[in-house]
Short mmCIF file of C-alpha atoms in Angstrom, two decimals:
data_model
loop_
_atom_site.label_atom_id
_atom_site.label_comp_id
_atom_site.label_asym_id
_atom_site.label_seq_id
_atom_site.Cartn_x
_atom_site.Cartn_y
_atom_site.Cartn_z
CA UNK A 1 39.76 14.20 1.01
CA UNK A 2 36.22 13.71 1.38
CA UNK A 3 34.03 16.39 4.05
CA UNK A 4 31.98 14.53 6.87
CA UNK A 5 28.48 14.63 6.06
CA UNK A 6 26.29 17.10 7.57
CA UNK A 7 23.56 16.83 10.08
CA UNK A 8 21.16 17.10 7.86
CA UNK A 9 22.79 13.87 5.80
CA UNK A 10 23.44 11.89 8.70
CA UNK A 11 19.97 12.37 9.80
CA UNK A 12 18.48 11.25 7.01
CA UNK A 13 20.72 8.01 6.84
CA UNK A 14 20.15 7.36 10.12
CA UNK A 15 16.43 7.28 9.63
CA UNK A 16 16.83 5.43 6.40
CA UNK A 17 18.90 2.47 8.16
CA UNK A 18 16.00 2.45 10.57
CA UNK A 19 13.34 1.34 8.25
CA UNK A 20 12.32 -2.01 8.40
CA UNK A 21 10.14 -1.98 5.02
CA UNK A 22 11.74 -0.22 2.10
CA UNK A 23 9.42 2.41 0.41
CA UNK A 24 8.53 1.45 -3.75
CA UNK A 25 6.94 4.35 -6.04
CA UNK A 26 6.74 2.42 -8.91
CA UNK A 27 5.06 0.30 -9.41
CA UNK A 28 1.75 2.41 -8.43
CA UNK A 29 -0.75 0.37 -6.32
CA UNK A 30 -4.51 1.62 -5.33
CA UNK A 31 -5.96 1.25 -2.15
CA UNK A 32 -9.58 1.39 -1.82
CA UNK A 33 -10.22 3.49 1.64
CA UNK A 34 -14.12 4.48 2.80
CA UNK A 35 -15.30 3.23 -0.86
CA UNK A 36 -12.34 5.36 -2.62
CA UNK A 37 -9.40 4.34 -5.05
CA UNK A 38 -6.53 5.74 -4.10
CA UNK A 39 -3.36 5.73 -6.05
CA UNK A 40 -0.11 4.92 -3.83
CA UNK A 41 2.70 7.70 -3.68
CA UNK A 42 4.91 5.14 -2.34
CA UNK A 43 4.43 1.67 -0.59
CA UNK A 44 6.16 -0.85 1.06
CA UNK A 45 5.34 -4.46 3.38
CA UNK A 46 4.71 -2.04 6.68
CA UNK A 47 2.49 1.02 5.00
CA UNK A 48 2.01 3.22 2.38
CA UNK A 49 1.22 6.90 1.51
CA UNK A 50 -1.73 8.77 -1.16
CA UNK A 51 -2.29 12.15 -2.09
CA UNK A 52 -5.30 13.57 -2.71
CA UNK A 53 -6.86 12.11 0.79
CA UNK A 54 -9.76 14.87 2.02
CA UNK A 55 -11.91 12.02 3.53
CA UNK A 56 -12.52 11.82 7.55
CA UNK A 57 -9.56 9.65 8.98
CA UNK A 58 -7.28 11.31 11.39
CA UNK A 59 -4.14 10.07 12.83
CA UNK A 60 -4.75 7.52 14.64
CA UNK A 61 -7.77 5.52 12.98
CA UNK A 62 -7.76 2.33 12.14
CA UNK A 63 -9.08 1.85 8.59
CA UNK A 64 -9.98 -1.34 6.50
CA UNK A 65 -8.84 -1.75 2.80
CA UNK A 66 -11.13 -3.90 1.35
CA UNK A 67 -9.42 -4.16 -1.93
CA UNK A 68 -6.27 -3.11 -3.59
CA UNK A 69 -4.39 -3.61 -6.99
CA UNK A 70 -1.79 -2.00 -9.23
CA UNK A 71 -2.60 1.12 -11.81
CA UNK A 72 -4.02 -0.36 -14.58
CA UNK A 73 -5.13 -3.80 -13.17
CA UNK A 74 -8.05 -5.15 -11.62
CA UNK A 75 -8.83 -4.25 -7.75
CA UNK A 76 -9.17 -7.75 -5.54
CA UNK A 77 -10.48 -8.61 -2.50
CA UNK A 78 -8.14 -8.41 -0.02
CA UNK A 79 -7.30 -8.57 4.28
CA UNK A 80 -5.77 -5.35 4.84
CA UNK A 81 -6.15 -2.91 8.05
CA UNK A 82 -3.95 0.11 8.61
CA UNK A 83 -3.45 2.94 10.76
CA UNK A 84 -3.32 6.31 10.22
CA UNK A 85 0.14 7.69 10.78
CA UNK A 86 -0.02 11.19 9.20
CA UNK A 87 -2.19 13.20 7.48
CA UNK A 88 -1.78 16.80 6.06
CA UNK A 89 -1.45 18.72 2.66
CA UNK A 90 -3.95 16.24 1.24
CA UNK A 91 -1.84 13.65 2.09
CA UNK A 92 -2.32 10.43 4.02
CA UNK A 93 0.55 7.60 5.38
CA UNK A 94 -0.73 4.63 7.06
CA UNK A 95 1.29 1.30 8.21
CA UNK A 96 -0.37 -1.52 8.17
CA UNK A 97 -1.68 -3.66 11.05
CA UNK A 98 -3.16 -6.55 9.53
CA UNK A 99 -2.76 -8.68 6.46
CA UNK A 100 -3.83 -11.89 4.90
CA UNK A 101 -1.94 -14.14 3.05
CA UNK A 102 -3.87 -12.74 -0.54
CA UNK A 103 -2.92 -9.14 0.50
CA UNK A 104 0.91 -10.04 1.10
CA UNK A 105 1.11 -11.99 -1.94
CA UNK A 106 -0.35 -9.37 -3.86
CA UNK A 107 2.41 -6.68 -2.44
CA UNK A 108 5.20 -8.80 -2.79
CA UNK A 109 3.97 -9.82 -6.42
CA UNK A 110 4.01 -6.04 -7.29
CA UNK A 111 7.47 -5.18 -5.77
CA UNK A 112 9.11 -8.51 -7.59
CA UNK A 113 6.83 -7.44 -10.64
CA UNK A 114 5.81 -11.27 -11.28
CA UNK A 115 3.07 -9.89 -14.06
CA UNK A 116 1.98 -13.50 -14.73
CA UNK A 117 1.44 -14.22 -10.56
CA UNK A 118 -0.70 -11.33 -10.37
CA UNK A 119 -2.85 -12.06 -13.02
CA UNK A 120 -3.16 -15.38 -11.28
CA UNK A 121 -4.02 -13.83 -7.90
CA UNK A 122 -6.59 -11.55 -9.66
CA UNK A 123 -8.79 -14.15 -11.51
CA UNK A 124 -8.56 -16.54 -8.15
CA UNK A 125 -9.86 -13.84 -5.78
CA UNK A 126 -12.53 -12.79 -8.15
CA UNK A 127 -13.64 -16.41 -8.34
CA UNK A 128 -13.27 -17.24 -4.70
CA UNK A 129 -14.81 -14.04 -3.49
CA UNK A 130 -17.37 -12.21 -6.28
CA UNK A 131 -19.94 -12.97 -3.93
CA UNK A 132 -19.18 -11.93 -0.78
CA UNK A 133 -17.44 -8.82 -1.70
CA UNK A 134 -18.56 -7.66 -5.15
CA UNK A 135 -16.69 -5.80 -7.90
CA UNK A 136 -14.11 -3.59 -7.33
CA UNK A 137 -12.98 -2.28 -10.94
#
């Protein structure tokens, strides 16, 4: 016979069967925020959270992210806003508020890990936009 879970269990489910977006840790993706790459703790379609953060967002703020790309691959141009959901311990979470098509292609790419597509993506947004928005890497 199996115990019934405790609070602390059940709360956690509970808030788990809640979330729209599921959180991914690997693969990494940066985020460049106020001309910084950040590396991604975790990520999902609605947000994502870095470490490290000791810039002047609070809770709150709506940032732009210019750019974005996974560890170890080139940065791109890319339609992202978020907001500032928490911030302490040197760490920042944000949920997104806006996104282009480029910007949801490139995080679904990542989570399905279609190498190839994103390679694609990268060398199309540096041709489409290397003038408007310069280099990222």
């Amino acid at each position: 016979m199996t115990s019934p879970p405790t609070a602390d269990v059940a709360a956690a489910a509970s808030r788990l069967a809640r979330r729209r977006n599921q959180r991914v840790i690997v693969p990494v993706l940066r985020f460049l925020l106020e001309g910084e790459p950040y590396a991604s703790l975790d990520w999902s379609l609605g947000g994502f959270q870095i470490e490290n953060y000791a810039g002047a967002l609070r809770p709150g703020d709506d940032v732009p992210i210019p750019a974005a790309g996974p560890e170890g691959g080139p940065m791109m141009p890319v339609g992202l806003r978020a907001r500032v959901a928490r911030l302490g311990d040197g760490r920042l979470a944000a949920t997104f508020i806006e996104m282009d098509g480029r910007a949801f292609d490139l995080l679904e790419a990542t989570m399905l890990r279609r190498r190839q597509y994103l390679v694609s993506l990268a060398a199309t947004a540096r041709r489409d936009h290397q003038a408007e928005v310069g280099d990222f890497e």
